[in-house]
Amino acid sequence: MCIRDRIKKDSFEVEKVKHNEKILALEIEDIQAKIQQIRRLKVKKELQIAIQGLKKAKENRERKKTAEGEKKDQIDRLIQATNARLATIEKKEMAVRKEIDHLMKENEQLQAQGRNLTIMVNQRKEIANMIDNKSKEEMQASSENKAMEKFKDVATNRKLFDLAKRQAEEIELLRAELNRLKSKTFANFSETTK
């Protein structure tokens, strides 16, 4: 919005300069007409002084014209610079949008992997429970079987614990990667806003 406001302001100044230019052109025509009238008259000292004043006024107007031309050039340069900045900002915006889309897709993939891992853990728990139930029925017959059942429970729990630990580590790694990518994205976004 700031750039557009500046463009509007500069456009207004350009119109103002054009209007002043027209006024100056009319004044120049008026002065040239007066000069012709003065040439027709006999030049007196008072008229010579007036002529010198007109020459100074003409020089001042020429200086103003030069300054107005410089302002016009400056306005043109500002408009070109503004257009270049807008193009750069649009390119950066497109790059950020692409990166966001990529990260959103990757986030969805990671969430799907997390769901699959949860399903696998639940299935393994069910299998372990079914094995435990079978072995419990068989081991109730003898005390030796009870010791074996306890040993198998400990081994199964240990396996499940190790499996859950590995899966938790894998999930943490995936989360860390996701956070790294997110921070990378937001870092790029903050640089573009500056």
PDB file of C-alpha atoms in Angstrom:
ATOM      1  CA  MET A   1       0.000   0.000   0.000  1.00  0.00           C
ATOM      2  CA  CYS A   2       2.906   2.354   0.803  1.00  0.00           C
ATOM      3  CA  ILE A   3       4.344   2.008  -2.691  1.00  0.00           C
ATOM      4  CA  ARG A   4       0.971   2.657  -4.293  1.00  0.00           C
ATOM      5  CA  ASP A   5       0.490   5.753  -2.152  1.00  0.00           C
ATOM      6  CA  ARG A   6       3.887   7.006  -3.226  1.00  0.00           C
ATOM      7  CA  ILE A   7       3.014   6.363  -6.857  1.00  0.00           C
ATOM      8  CA  LYS A   8      -0.239   8.301  -6.462  1.00  0.00           C
ATOM      9  CA  LYS A   9       1.611  11.145  -4.766  1.00  0.00           C
ATOM     10  CA  ASP A  10       4.280  11.188  -7.475  1.00  0.00           C
ATOM     11  CA  SER A  11       1.569  11.113 -10.190  1.00  0.00           C
ATOM     12  CA  PHE A  12      -0.091  14.094  -8.544  1.00  0.00           C
ATOM     13  CA  GLU A  13       3.238  15.935  -8.500  1.00  0.00           C
ATOM     14  CA  VAL A  14       3.744  15.150 -12.188  1.00  0.00           C
ATOM     15  CA  GLU A  15       0.347  16.640 -13.027  1.00  0.00           C
ATOM     16  CA  LYS A  16       1.180  19.683 -10.900  1.00  0.00           C
ATOM     17  CA  VAL A  17       4.488  20.141 -12.731  1.00  0.00           C
ATOM     18  CA  LYS A  18       2.725  19.863 -16.110  1.00  0.00           C
ATOM     19  CA  HIS A  19       0.219  22.509 -15.029  1.00  0.00           C
ATOM     20  CA  ASN A  20       3.023  24.831 -13.889  1.00  0.00           C
ATOM     21  CA  GLU A  21       4.770  24.241 -17.207  1.00  0.00           C
ATOM     22  CA  LYS A  22       1.681  25.388 -19.111  1.00  0.00           C
ATOM     23  CA  ILE A  23       1.443  28.498 -16.917  1.00  0.00           C
ATOM     24  CA  LEU A  24       5.108  29.267 -17.534  1.00  0.00           C
ATOM     25  CA  ALA A  25       4.637  28.806 -21.272  1.00  0.00           C
ATOM     26  CA  LEU A  26       1.770  31.333 -21.214  1.00  0.00           C
ATOM     27  CA  GLU A  27       3.881  33.753 -19.181  1.00  0.00           C
ATOM     28  CA  ILE A  28       6.730  33.383 -21.683  1.00  0.00           C
ATOM     29  CA  GLU A  29       4.378  34.226 -24.553  1.00  0.00           C
ATOM     30  CA  ASP A  30       3.157  37.247 -22.560  1.00  0.00           C
ATOM     31  CA  ILE A  31       6.725  38.405 -21.933  1.00  0.00           C
ATOM     32  CA  GLN A  32       7.671  37.968 -25.575  1.00  0.00           C
ATOM     33  CA  ALA A  33       4.691  40.117 -26.541  1.00  0.00           C
ATOM     34  CA  LYS A  34       5.802  42.788 -24.059  1.00  0.00           C
ATOM     35  CA  ILE A  35       9.346  42.641 -25.419  1.00  0.00           C
ATOM     36  CA  GLN A  36       8.049  43.353 -28.895  1.00  0.00           C
ATOM     37  CA  GLN A  37       6.072  46.290 -27.541  1.00  0.00           C
ATOM     38  CA  ILE A  38       9.169  47.628 -25.785  1.00  0.00           C
ATOM     39  CA  ARG A  39      11.233  47.377 -28.934  1.00  0.00           C
ATOM     40  CA  ARG A  40       8.694  49.550 -30.721  1.00  0.00           C
ATOM     41  CA  LEU A  41       8.985  52.246 -28.095  1.00  0.00           C
ATOM     42  CA  LYS A  42      12.007  54.370 -27.547  1.00  0.00           C
ATOM     43  CA  VAL A  43      14.128  52.790 -24.918  1.00  0.00           C
ATOM     44  CA  LYS A  44      14.478  54.980 -21.873  1.00  0.00           C
ATOM     45  CA  LYS A  45      16.440  54.382 -18.748  1.00  0.00           C
ATOM     46  CA  GLU A  46      13.373  53.228 -16.859  1.00  0.00           C
ATOM     47  CA  LEU A  47      12.539  50.810 -19.641  1.00  0.00           C
ATOM     48  CA  GLN A  48      16.096  49.485 -19.640  1.00  0.00           C
ATOM     49  CA  ILE A  49      15.812  48.770 -15.927  1.00  0.00           C
ATOM     50  CA  ALA A  50      12.507  46.971 -16.561  1.00  0.00           C
ATOM     51  CA  ILE A  51      14.110  44.977 -19.368  1.00  0.00           C
ATOM     52  CA  GLN A  52      16.908  43.883 -17.046  1.00  0.00           C
ATOM     53  CA  GLY A  53      14.284  42.790 -14.498  1.00  0.00           C
ATOM     54  CA  LEU A  54      12.529  40.783 -17.194  1.00  0.00           C
ATOM     55  CA  LYS A  55      15.800  39.127 -18.180  1.00  0.00           C
ATOM     56  CA  LYS A  56      16.359  38.087 -14.566  1.00  0.00           C
ATOM     57  CA  ALA A  57      12.788  36.801 -14.366  1.00  0.00           C
ATOM     58  CA  LYS A  58      13.356  34.846 -17.578  1.00  0.00           C
ATOM     59  CA  GLU A  59      16.546  33.319 -16.164  1.00  0.00           C
ATOM     60  CA  ASN A  60      14.671  32.356 -12.989  1.00  0.00           C
ATOM     61  CA  ARG A  61      11.957  30.710 -15.078  1.00  0.00           C
ATOM     62  CA  GLU A  62      14.563  28.800 -17.069  1.00  0.00           C
ATOM     63  CA  ARG A  63      16.083  27.573 -13.812  1.00  0.00           C
ATOM     64  CA  LYS A  64      12.628  26.498 -12.664  1.00  0.00           C
ATOM     65  CA  LYS A  65      12.097  24.642 -15.963  1.00  0.00           C
ATOM     66  CA  THR A  66      15.395  22.839 -15.479  1.00  0.00           C
ATOM     67  CA  ALA A  67      14.398  21.906 -11.928  1.00  0.00           C
ATOM     68  CA  GLU A  68      11.011  20.674 -13.163  1.00  0.00           C
ATOM     69  CA  GLY A  69      12.721  18.527 -15.801  1.00  0.00           C
ATOM     70  CA  GLU A  70      14.947  17.042 -13.107  1.00  0.00           C
ATOM     71  CA  LYS A  71      11.859  16.314 -10.997  1.00  0.00           C
ATOM     72  CA  LYS A  72      10.223  14.581 -13.948  1.00  0.00           C
ATOM     73  CA  ASP A  73      13.333  12.417 -14.416  1.00  0.00           C
ATOM     74  CA  GLN A  74      13.374  11.637 -10.712  1.00  0.00           C
ATOM     75  CA  ILE A  75       9.683  10.644 -10.826  1.00  0.00           C
ATOM     76  CA  ASP A  76      10.350   8.346 -13.786  1.00  0.00           C
ATOM     77  CA  ARG A  77      13.248   6.701 -11.922  1.00  0.00           C
ATOM     78  CA  LEU A  78      11.059   6.256  -8.822  1.00  0.00           C
ATOM     79  CA  ILE A  79       8.320   4.613 -10.872  1.00  0.00           C
ATOM     80  CA  GLN A  80      10.826   2.224 -12.473  1.00  0.00           C
ATOM     81  CA  ALA A  81      12.337   1.355  -9.081  1.00  0.00           C
ATOM     82  CA  THR A  82       8.864   0.760  -7.638  1.00  0.00           C
ATOM     83  CA  ASN A  83       7.920  -1.566 -10.472  1.00  0.00           C
ATOM     84  CA  ALA A  84      11.171  -3.498 -10.022  1.00  0.00           C
ATOM     85  CA  ARG A  85      10.532  -3.843  -6.273  1.00  0.00           C
ATOM     86  CA  LEU A  86       6.980  -5.064  -6.882  1.00  0.00           C
ATOM     87  CA  ALA A  87       8.242  -7.706  -9.308  1.00  0.00           C
ATOM     88  CA  THR A  88      10.854  -8.883  -6.780  1.00  0.00           C
ATOM     89  CA  ILE A  89       8.272  -9.075  -3.996  1.00  0.00           C
ATOM     90  CA  GLU A  90       5.904 -11.084  -6.210  1.00  0.00           C
ATOM     91  CA  LYS A  91       8.702 -13.561  -7.037  1.00  0.00           C
ATOM     92  CA  LYS A  92       9.515 -13.991  -3.342  1.00  0.00           C
ATOM     93  CA  GLU A  93       5.838 -14.468  -2.521  1.00  0.00           C
ATOM     94  CA  MET A  94       5.540 -17.233  -5.132  1.00  0.00           C
ATOM     95  CA  ALA A  95       8.651 -18.972  -3.749  1.00  0.00           C
ATOM     96  CA  VAL A  96       7.248 -18.834  -0.200  1.00  0.00           C
ATOM     97  CA  ARG A  97       3.895 -20.211  -1.377  1.00  0.00           C
ATOM     98  CA  LYS A  98       5.620 -23.129  -3.126  1.00  0.00           C
ATOM     99  CA  GLU A  99       7.665 -23.884  -0.001  1.00  0.00           C
ATOM    100  CA  ILE A 100       4.526 -23.796   2.163  1.00  0.00           C
ATOM    101  CA  ASP A 101       2.736 -26.202  -0.192  1.00  0.00           C
ATOM    102  CA  HIS A 102       5.730 -28.533  -0.115  1.00  0.00           C
ATOM    103  CA  LEU A 103       5.857 -28.471   3.689  1.00  0.00           C
ATOM    104  CA  MET A 104       2.121 -29.063   3.978  1.00  0.00           C
ATOM    105  CA  LYS A 105       2.429 -32.182   1.784  1.00  0.00           C
ATOM    106  CA  GLU A 106       5.393 -33.400   3.800  1.00  0.00           C
ATOM    107  CA  ASN A 107       3.489 -32.775   7.035  1.00  0.00           C
ATOM    108  CA  GLU A 108       0.589 -34.880   5.759  1.00  0.00           C
ATOM    109  CA  GLN A 109       3.006 -37.693   4.874  1.00  0.00           C
ATOM    110  CA  LEU A 110       4.558 -37.593   8.350  1.00  0.00           C
ATOM    111  CA  GLN A 111       1.144 -37.692   9.984  1.00  0.00           C
ATOM    112  CA  ALA A 112       0.187 -40.706   7.850  1.00  0.00           C
ATOM    113  CA  GLN A 113       3.420 -42.460   8.877  1.00  0.00           C
ATOM    114  CA  GLY A 114       2.634 -41.732  12.526  1.00  0.00           C
ATOM    115  CA  ARG A 115      -0.844 -43.232  12.155  1.00  0.00           C
ATOM    116  CA  ASN A 116       0.604 -46.337  10.465  1.00  0.00           C
ATOM    117  CA  LEU A 117       3.135 -46.772  13.270  1.00  0.00           C
ATOM    118  CA  THR A 118       0.378 -46.494  15.890  1.00  0.00           C
ATOM    119  CA  ILE A 119      -1.664 -49.141  14.075  1.00  0.00           C
ATOM    120  CA  MET A 120       1.369 -51.450  13.904  1.00  0.00           C
ATOM    121  CA  VAL A 121       2.047 -51.054  17.636  1.00  0.00           C
ATOM    122  CA  ASN A 122      -1.579 -51.848  18.452  1.00  0.00           C
ATOM    123  CA  GLN A 123      -1.512 -54.925  16.209  1.00  0.00           C
ATOM    124  CA  ARG A 124       1.661 -56.200  17.856  1.00  0.00           C
ATOM    125  CA  LYS A 125       0.138 -55.648  21.286  1.00  0.00           C
ATOM    126  CA  GLU A 126      -2.897 -57.674  20.239  1.00  0.00           C
ATOM    127  CA  ILE A 127      -0.677 -60.473  18.923  1.00  0.00           C
ATOM    128  CA  ALA A 128       1.343 -60.417  22.130  1.00  0.00           C
ATOM    129  CA  ASN A 129      -1.878 -60.517  24.170  1.00  0.00           C
ATOM    130  CA  MET A 130      -3.176 -63.482  22.139  1.00  0.00           C
ATOM    131  CA  ILE A 131       0.122 -65.333  22.654  1.00  0.00           C
ATOM    132  CA  ASP A 132      -0.012 -64.476  26.352  1.00  0.00           C
ATOM    133  CA  ASN A 133      -3.589 -65.781  26.642  1.00  0.00           C
ATOM    134  CA  LYS A 134      -2.655 -69.096  24.974  1.00  0.00           C
ATOM    135  CA  SER A 135       0.404 -69.523  27.095  1.00  0.00           C
ATOM    136  CA  LYS A 136      -1.490 -68.636  30.272  1.00  0.00           C
ATOM    137  CA  GLU A 137      -3.975 -71.437  29.683  1.00  0.00           C
ATOM    138  CA  GLU A 138      -1.219 -73.963  29.056  1.00  0.00           C
ATOM    139  CA  MET A 139       0.955 -72.809  31.924  1.00  0.00           C
ATOM    140  CA  GLN A 140      -1.687 -73.022  34.560  1.00  0.00           C
ATOM    141  CA  ALA A 141      -1.176 -76.768  34.489  1.00  0.00           C
ATOM    142  CA  SER A 142       2.314 -76.654  35.931  1.00  0.00           C
ATOM    143  CA  SER A 143       4.418 -74.366  38.070  1.00  0.00           C
ATOM    144  CA  GLU A 144       7.299 -74.643  35.617  1.00  0.00           C
ATOM    145  CA  ASN A 145       5.033 -73.287  32.955  1.00  0.00           C
ATOM    146  CA  LYS A 146       4.240 -70.345  35.240  1.00  0.00           C
ATOM    147  CA  ALA A 147       7.904 -69.440  35.452  1.00  0.00           C
ATOM    148  CA  MET A 148       8.169 -69.703  31.669  1.00  0.00           C
ATOM    149  CA  GLU A 149       5.055 -67.597  31.298  1.00  0.00           C
ATOM    150  CA  LYS A 150       6.563 -64.943  33.527  1.00  0.00           C
ATOM    151  CA  PHE A 151       9.767 -65.076  31.535  1.00  0.00           C
ATOM    152  CA  LYS A 152       7.845 -64.761  28.244  1.00  0.00           C
ATOM    153  CA  ASP A 153       5.826 -61.850  29.651  1.00  0.00           C
ATOM    154  CA  VAL A 154       9.031 -60.077  30.611  1.00  0.00           C
ATOM    155  CA  ALA A 155      10.556 -60.801  27.186  1.00  0.00           C
ATOM    156  CA  THR A 156       7.392 -59.693  25.388  1.00  0.00           C
ATOM    157  CA  ASN A 157       7.133 -56.549  27.478  1.00  0.00           C
ATOM    158  CA  ARG A 158      10.785 -55.856  26.830  1.00  0.00           C
ATOM    159  CA  LYS A 159      10.295 -56.337  23.082  1.00  0.00           C
ATOM    160  CA  LEU A 160       7.247 -54.100  23.108  1.00  0.00           C
ATOM    161  CA  PHE A 161       9.097 -51.542  25.196  1.00  0.00           C
ATOM    162  CA  ASP A 162      12.060 -51.602  22.794  1.00  0.00           C
ATOM    163  CA  LEU A 163       9.721 -51.374  19.814  1.00  0.00           C
ATOM    164  CA  ALA A 164       7.789 -48.482  21.355  1.00  0.00           C
ATOM    165  CA  LYS A 165      11.059 -46.772  22.260  1.00  0.00           C
ATOM    166  CA  ARG A 166      12.371 -47.088  18.674  1.00  0.00           C
ATOM    167  CA  GLN A 167       9.098 -45.857  17.249  1.00  0.00           C
ATOM    168  CA  ALA A 168       9.035 -42.933  19.711  1.00  0.00           C
ATOM    169  CA  GLU A 169      12.587 -42.020  18.686  1.00  0.00           C
ATOM    170  CA  GLU A 170      11.586 -42.225  15.034  1.00  0.00           C
ATOM    171  CA  ILE A 171       8.548 -40.013  15.700  1.00  0.00           C
ATOM    172  CA  GLU A 172      10.781 -37.518  17.554  1.00  0.00           C
ATOM    173  CA  LEU A 173      13.192 -37.474  14.606  1.00  0.00           C
ATOM    174  CA  LEU A 174      10.300 -36.851  12.232  1.00  0.00           C
ATOM    175  CA  ARG A 175       8.982 -34.066  14.474  1.00  0.00           C
ATOM    176  CA  ALA A 176      12.434 -32.499  14.687  1.00  0.00           C
ATOM    177  CA  GLU A 177      12.702 -32.596  10.890  1.00  0.00           C
ATOM    178  CA  LEU A 178       9.224 -31.075  10.614  1.00  0.00           C
ATOM    179  CA  ASN A 179      10.125 -28.283  13.074  1.00  0.00           C
ATOM    180  CA  ARG A 180      13.384 -27.639  11.232  1.00  0.00           C
ATOM    181  CA  LEU A 181      11.515 -27.290   7.952  1.00  0.00           C
ATOM    182  CA  LYS A 182       8.871 -25.110   9.570  1.00  0.00           C
ATOM    183  CA  SER A 183      11.482 -22.811  11.099  1.00  0.00           C
ATOM    184  CA  LYS A 184      13.221 -22.663   7.757  1.00  0.00           C
ATOM    185  CA  THR A 185       9.946 -21.641   6.122  1.00  0.00           C
ATOM    186  CA  PHE A 186       9.098 -18.986   8.686  1.00  0.00           C
ATOM    187  CA  ALA A 187      12.649 -17.630   8.557  1.00  0.00           C
ATOM    188  CA  ASN A 188      12.269 -17.166   4.789  1.00  0.00           C
ATOM    189  CA  PHE A 189       8.877 -15.570   5.297  1.00  0.00           C
ATOM    190  CA  SER A 190      10.242 -13.027   7.791  1.00  0.00           C
ATOM    191  CA  GLU A 191      13.073 -12.109   5.425  1.00  0.00           C
ATOM    192  CA  THR A 192      10.657 -11.395   2.608  1.00  0.00           C
ATOM    193  CA  THR A 193       8.512  -9.101   4.728  1.00  0.00           C
ATOM    194  CA  LYS A 194      11.540  -6.928   5.518  1.00  0.00           C
TER     195      LYS A 194
END
